[in-house]
Coordinates of C-alpha atoms in Angstrom, one line a residue:
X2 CA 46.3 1.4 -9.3
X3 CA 47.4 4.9 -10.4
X4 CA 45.2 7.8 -10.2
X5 CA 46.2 8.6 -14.3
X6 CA 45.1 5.3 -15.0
X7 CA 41.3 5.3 -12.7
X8 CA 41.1 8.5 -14.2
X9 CA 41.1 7.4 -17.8
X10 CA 39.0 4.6 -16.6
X11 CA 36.2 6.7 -15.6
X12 CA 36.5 9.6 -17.9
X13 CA 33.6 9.1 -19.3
X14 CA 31.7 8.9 -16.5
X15 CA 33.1 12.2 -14.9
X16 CA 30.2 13.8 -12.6
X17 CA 29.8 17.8 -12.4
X18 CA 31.2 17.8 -9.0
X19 CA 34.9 18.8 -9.1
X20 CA 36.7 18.9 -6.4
X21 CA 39.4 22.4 -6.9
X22 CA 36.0 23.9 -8.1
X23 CA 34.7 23.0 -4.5
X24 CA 37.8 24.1 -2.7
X25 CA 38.1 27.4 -4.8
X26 CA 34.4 28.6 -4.9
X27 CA 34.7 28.6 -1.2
X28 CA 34.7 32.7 -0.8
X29 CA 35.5 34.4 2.4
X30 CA 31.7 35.1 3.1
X31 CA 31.0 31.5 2.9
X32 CA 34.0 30.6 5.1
X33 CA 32.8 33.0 7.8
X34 CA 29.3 31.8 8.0
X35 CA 30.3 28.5 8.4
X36 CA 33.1 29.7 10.8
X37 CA 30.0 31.2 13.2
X38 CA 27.9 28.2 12.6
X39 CA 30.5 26.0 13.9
X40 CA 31.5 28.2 16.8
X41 CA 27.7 28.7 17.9
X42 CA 26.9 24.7 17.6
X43 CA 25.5 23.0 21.0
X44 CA 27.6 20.7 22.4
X45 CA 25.4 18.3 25.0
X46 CA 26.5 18.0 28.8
X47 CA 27.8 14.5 28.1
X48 CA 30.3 15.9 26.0
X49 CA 31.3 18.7 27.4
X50 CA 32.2 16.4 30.9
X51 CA 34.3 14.6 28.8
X52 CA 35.7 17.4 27.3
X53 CA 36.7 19.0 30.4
X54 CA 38.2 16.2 31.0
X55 CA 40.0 15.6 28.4
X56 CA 41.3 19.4 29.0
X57 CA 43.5 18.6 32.1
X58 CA 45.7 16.2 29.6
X59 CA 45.0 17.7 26.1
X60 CA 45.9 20.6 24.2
X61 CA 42.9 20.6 21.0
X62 CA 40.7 23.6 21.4
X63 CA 36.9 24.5 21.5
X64 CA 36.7 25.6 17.9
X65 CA 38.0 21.5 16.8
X66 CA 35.1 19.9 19.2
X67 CA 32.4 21.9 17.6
X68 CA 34.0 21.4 14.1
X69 CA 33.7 17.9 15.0
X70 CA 30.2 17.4 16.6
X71 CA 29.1 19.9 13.5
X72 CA 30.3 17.2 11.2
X73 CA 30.0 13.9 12.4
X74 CA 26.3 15.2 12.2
X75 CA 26.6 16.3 8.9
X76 CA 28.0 12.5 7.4
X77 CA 25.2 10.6 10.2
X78 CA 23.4 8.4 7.2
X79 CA 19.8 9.4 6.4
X80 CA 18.8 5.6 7.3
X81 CA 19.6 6.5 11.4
X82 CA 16.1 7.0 13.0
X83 CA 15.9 10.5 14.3
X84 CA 15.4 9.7 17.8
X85 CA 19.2 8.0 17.6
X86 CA 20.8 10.8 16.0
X87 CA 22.0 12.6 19.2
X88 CA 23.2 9.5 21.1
X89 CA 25.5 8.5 18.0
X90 CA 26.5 11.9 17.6
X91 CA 27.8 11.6 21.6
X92 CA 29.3 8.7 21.1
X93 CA 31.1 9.5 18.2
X94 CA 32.3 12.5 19.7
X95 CA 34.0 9.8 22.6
X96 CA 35.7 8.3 19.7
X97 CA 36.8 11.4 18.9
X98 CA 38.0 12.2 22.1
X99 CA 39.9 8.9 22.2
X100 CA 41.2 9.7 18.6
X101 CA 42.5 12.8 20.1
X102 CA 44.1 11.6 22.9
X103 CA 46.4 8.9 20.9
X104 CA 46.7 11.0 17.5
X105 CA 48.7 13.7 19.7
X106 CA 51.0 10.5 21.3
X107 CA 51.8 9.8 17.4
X108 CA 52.0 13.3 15.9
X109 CA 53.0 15.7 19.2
X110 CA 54.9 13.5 21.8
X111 CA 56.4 11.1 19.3
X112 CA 56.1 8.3 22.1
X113 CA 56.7 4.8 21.1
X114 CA 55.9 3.6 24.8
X115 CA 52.7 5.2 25.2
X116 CA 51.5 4.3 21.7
X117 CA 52.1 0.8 22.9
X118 CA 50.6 1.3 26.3
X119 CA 47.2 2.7 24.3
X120 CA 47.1 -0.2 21.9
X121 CA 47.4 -2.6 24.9
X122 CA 44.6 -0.5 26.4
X123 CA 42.5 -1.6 23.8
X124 CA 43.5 -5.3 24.1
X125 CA 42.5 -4.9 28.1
X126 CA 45.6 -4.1 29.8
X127 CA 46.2 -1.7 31.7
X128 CA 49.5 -1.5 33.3
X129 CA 50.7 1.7 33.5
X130 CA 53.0 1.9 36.6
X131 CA 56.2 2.6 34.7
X132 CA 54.9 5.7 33.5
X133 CA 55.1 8.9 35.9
X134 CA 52.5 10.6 36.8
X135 CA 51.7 12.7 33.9
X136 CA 51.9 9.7 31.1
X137 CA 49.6 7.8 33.8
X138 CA 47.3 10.6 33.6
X139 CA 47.0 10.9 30.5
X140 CA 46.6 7.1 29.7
X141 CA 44.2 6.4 32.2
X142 CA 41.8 9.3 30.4
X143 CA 42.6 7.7 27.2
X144 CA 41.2 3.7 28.7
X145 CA 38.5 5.7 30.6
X146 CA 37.6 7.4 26.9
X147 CA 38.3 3.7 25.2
X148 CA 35.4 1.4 27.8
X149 CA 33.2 4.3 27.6
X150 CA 32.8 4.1 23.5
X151 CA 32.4 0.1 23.6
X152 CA 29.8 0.4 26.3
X153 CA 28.1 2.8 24.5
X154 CA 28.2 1.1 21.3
X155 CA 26.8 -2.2 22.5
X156 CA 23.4 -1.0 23.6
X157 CA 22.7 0.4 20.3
X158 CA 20.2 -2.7 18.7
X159 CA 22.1 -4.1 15.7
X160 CA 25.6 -3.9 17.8
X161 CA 25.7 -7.6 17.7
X162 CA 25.1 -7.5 13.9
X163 CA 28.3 -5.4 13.1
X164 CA 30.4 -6.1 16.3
X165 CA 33.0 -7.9 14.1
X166 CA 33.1 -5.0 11.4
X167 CA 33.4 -2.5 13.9
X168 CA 36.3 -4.6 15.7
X169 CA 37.7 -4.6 12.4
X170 CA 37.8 -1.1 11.6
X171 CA 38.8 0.3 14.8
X172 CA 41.9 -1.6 14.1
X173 CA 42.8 -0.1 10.8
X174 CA 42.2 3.1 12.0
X175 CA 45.1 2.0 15.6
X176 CA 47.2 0.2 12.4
X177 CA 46.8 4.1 10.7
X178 CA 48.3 5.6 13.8
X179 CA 51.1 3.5 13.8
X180 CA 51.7 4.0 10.2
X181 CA 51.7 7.8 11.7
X182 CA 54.3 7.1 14.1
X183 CA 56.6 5.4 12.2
X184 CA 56.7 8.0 9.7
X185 CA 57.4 10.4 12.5
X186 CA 59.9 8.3 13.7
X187 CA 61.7 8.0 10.4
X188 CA 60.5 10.5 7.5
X189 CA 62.5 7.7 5.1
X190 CA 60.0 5.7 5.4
X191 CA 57.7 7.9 3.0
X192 CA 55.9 6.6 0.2
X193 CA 52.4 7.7 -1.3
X194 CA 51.2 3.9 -1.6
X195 CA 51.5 3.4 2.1
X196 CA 50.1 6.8 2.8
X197 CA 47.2 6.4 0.4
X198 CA 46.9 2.9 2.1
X199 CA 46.8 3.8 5.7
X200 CA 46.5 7.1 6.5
X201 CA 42.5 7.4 5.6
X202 CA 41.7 5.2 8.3
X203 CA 42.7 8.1 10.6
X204 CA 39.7 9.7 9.5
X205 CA 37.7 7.0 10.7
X206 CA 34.4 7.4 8.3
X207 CA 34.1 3.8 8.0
X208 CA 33.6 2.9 11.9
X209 CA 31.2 5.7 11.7
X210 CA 29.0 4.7 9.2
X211 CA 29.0 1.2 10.7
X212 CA 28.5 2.4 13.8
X213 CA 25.3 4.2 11.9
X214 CA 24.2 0.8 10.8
X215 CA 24.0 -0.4 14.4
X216 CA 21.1 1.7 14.9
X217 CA 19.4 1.6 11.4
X218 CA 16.9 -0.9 11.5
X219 CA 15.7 -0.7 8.1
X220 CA 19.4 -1.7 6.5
X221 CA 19.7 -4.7 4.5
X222 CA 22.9 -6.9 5.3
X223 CA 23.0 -8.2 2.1
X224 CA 24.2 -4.6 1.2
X225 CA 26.9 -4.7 3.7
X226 CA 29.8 -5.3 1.1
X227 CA 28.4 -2.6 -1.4
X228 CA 28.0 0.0 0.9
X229 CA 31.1 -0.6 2.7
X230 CA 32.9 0.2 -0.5
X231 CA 30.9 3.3 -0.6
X232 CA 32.2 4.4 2.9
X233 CA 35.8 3.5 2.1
X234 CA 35.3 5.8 -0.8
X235 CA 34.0 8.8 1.5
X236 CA 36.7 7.9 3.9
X237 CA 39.5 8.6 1.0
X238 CA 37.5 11.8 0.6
X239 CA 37.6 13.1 4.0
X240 CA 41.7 12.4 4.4
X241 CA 42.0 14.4 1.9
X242 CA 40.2 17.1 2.5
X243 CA 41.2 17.1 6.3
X244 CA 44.9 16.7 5.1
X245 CA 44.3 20.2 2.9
X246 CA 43.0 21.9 5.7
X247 CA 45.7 21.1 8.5
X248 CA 48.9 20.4 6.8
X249 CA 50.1 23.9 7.6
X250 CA 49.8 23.0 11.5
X251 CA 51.2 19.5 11.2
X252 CA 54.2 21.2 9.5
X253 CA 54.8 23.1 12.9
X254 CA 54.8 20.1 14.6
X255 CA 57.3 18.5 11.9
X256 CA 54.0 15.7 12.1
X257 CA 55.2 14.4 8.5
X258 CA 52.8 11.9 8.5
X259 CA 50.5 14.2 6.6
X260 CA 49.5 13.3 2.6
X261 CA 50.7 16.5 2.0
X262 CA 54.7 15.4 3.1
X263 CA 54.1 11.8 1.1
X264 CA 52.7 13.2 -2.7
X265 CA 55.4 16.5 -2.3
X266 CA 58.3 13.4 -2.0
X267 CA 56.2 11.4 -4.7
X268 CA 56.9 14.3 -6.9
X269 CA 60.1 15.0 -6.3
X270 CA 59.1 18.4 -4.9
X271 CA 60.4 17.4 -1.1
X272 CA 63.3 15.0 -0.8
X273 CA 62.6 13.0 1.8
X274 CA 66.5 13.5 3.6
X275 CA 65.3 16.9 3.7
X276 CA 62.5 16.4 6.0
X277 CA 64.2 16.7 8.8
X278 CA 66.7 19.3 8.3
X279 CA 64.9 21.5 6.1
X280 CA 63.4 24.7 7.9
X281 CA 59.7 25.4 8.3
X282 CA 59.6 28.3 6.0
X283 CA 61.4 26.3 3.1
X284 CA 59.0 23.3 3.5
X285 CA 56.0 25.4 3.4
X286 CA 57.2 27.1 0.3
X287 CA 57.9 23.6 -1.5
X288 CA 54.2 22.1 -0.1
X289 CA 52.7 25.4 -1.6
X290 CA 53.4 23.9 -5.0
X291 CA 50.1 23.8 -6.9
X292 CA 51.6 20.5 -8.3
X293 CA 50.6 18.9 -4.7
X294 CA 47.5 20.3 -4.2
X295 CA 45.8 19.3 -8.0
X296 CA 47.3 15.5 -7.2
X297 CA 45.5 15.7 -4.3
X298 CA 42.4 16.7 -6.2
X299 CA 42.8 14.2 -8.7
X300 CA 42.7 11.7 -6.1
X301 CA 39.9 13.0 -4.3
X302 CA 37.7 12.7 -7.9
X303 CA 38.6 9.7 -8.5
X304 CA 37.1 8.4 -5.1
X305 CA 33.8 10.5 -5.8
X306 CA 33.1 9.4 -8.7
X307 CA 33.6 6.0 -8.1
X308 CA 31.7 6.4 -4.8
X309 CA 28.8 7.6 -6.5
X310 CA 29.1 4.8 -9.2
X311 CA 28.1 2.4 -6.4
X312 CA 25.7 3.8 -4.6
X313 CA 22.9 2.2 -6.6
X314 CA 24.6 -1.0 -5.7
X315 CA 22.9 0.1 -1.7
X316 CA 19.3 -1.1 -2.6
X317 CA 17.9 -1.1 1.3
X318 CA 18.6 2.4 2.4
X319 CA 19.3 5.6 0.3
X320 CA 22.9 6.9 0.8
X321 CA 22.5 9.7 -2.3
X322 CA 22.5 12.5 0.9
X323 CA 25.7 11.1 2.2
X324 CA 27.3 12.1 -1.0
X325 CA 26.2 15.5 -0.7
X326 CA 27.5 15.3 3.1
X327 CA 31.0 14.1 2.0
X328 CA 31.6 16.7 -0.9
X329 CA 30.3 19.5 1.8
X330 CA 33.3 18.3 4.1
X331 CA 35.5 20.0 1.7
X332 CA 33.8 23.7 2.5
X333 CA 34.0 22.1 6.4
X334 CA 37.3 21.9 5.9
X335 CA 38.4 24.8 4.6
X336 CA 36.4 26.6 7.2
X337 CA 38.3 25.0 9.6
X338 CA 41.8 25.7 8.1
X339 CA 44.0 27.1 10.6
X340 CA 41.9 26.5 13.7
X341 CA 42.0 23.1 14.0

């Protein structure tokens, strides 16, 4: 469905919140506090052996880990019991790692064999002698990253309960990569109903708030379908406010997989031929159109409001705070422009 015609369908139930209001009434104070907040936040020794690590192979700096472990804390869902919160935030922050690792095969190298060689990683195979040695490297961190998150995730108590979703959902967000790559591959391929079909599940929100399930005890399974919808909703969110805060870098890296590239060629502001041939300069200009950025915003409304349409529909645990978590992640974001 069009966002013109979800938007006339929930016109009259329009909350407050707006979303360019959000993203303008960010002022530089604002952005700086939350700049040194990010910077200062504690990462545990777990993480930062995996993150040194993950530095002999990787290029993502210190300021994008703390971003990360700030925020995955932020969205944790209020129905976790305290005691859990730092494990999941760990083990979310191996996912991330892993994210990491095969995002930059997709959006940097541009490596159809190692994409395949991850996803087979994640079927259990491993074969990985017709790489040299620095592929190999860098794979065999990426299955090391890969056993460590399921081994992790199956001692949390209600793992058995969601094993399926979470099977699930990990594969949308390996079927969103791929979407990634074949965009990089070939920019022709560009339209905003695939992007706005796939690229979310980059973001991941959904596995995360299952993966908070796993360890909520007091969550109701009859609520599964209801809340689900609630997290697809905050996943849309988050793309969209992550795809506003790094576009500009993806652009150096001609990564056009971003939402950015797909509504500019959706509105006849980019061409999609041009893609490719266009300099950096001239793309940015054209992406700077304020016609992009408010169909962005549109789309991101749409999904709040209709995300907080259903969260009465959650009657075992209170989900009201993850709202307020998932319209902060646009102020996240835009502290984060430009360093992630």
């Amino acid at each position: 469905m069009e966002v013109s015609r979800l938007e006339s369908a929930h016109r009259s139930r329009r909350a407050v919140v707006d979303a360019r209001a959000l993203w303008e009434g960010i002022n530089p104070e604002r952005i700086r506090a939350l700049r040194e907040e990010t910077r200062s936040a504690s990462l545990s020794p777990y993480v930062q052996s995996w993150l040194a690590r993950y530095a002999r192979v990787g290029q993502r700096g210190d300021f994008l880990w703390r971003w990360c472990y700030t925020n995955v804390k932020l969205v944790t869902l209020a129905c976790v019991p305290a005691e859990c919160v730092e494990h999941l935030a760990d083990t979310k922050m191996i996912h991330l790692i892993f994210l990491c690792l095969i995002d930059d095969i997709v959006d940097e190298r541009h490596d159809p064999q190692m994409f395949q060689a991850a996803l087979a990683i994640t079927q259990g195979h491993q074969d990985l002698t017709h790489f040299d040695s620095e592929r190999r490297s860098y794979l065999e961190l990426l299955g090391a990253t890969w056993r460590e998150l399921w081994t992790r995730m199956a001692d949390y108590p209600r793992f058995d309960d969601f094993e399926d979703d979470l099977r699930f959902d990990y594969a949308q967000v390996l079927q969103g990569l791929w979407h990634s790559l074949r965009i990089n591959l070939n920019p022709s391929r560009i339209n905003v109903f695939e992007n706005d079909s796939y690229q979310p599940h980059n973001m991941a929100m959904v596995y995360m708030a299952m993966l908070d399930l796993c360890a909520s005890p007091a969550f109701d399974v009859r609520d599964l379908g209801a809340a689900r919808e609630v997290f697809l909703h905050a996943q849309m969110m988050g793309r969209i406010g992550n795809t506003l805060a790094t576009w500009e870098r993806e652009l150096r890296c001609r990564d056009f997989a971003s939402g950015m590239f797909a509504h500019a060629v959706d509105l006849g502001v980019v061409p999609a031929e041009l893609l490719r041939v266009s300099g950096e300069e001239d793309l940015k200009r054209s992406l700077s159109s304020p016609r992009v950025e408010r169909a962005l915003f549109q789309v991101w409304q749409v999904h709040r409001d209709k995300m907080a349409e259903k969260l009465a529909r959650v009657r075992s645990v209170e989900l009201s705070g993850y709202l307020s978590a998932c319209e902060e992640l646009v102020a996240t974001h835009m502290c984060g422009r430009g360093l992630m």
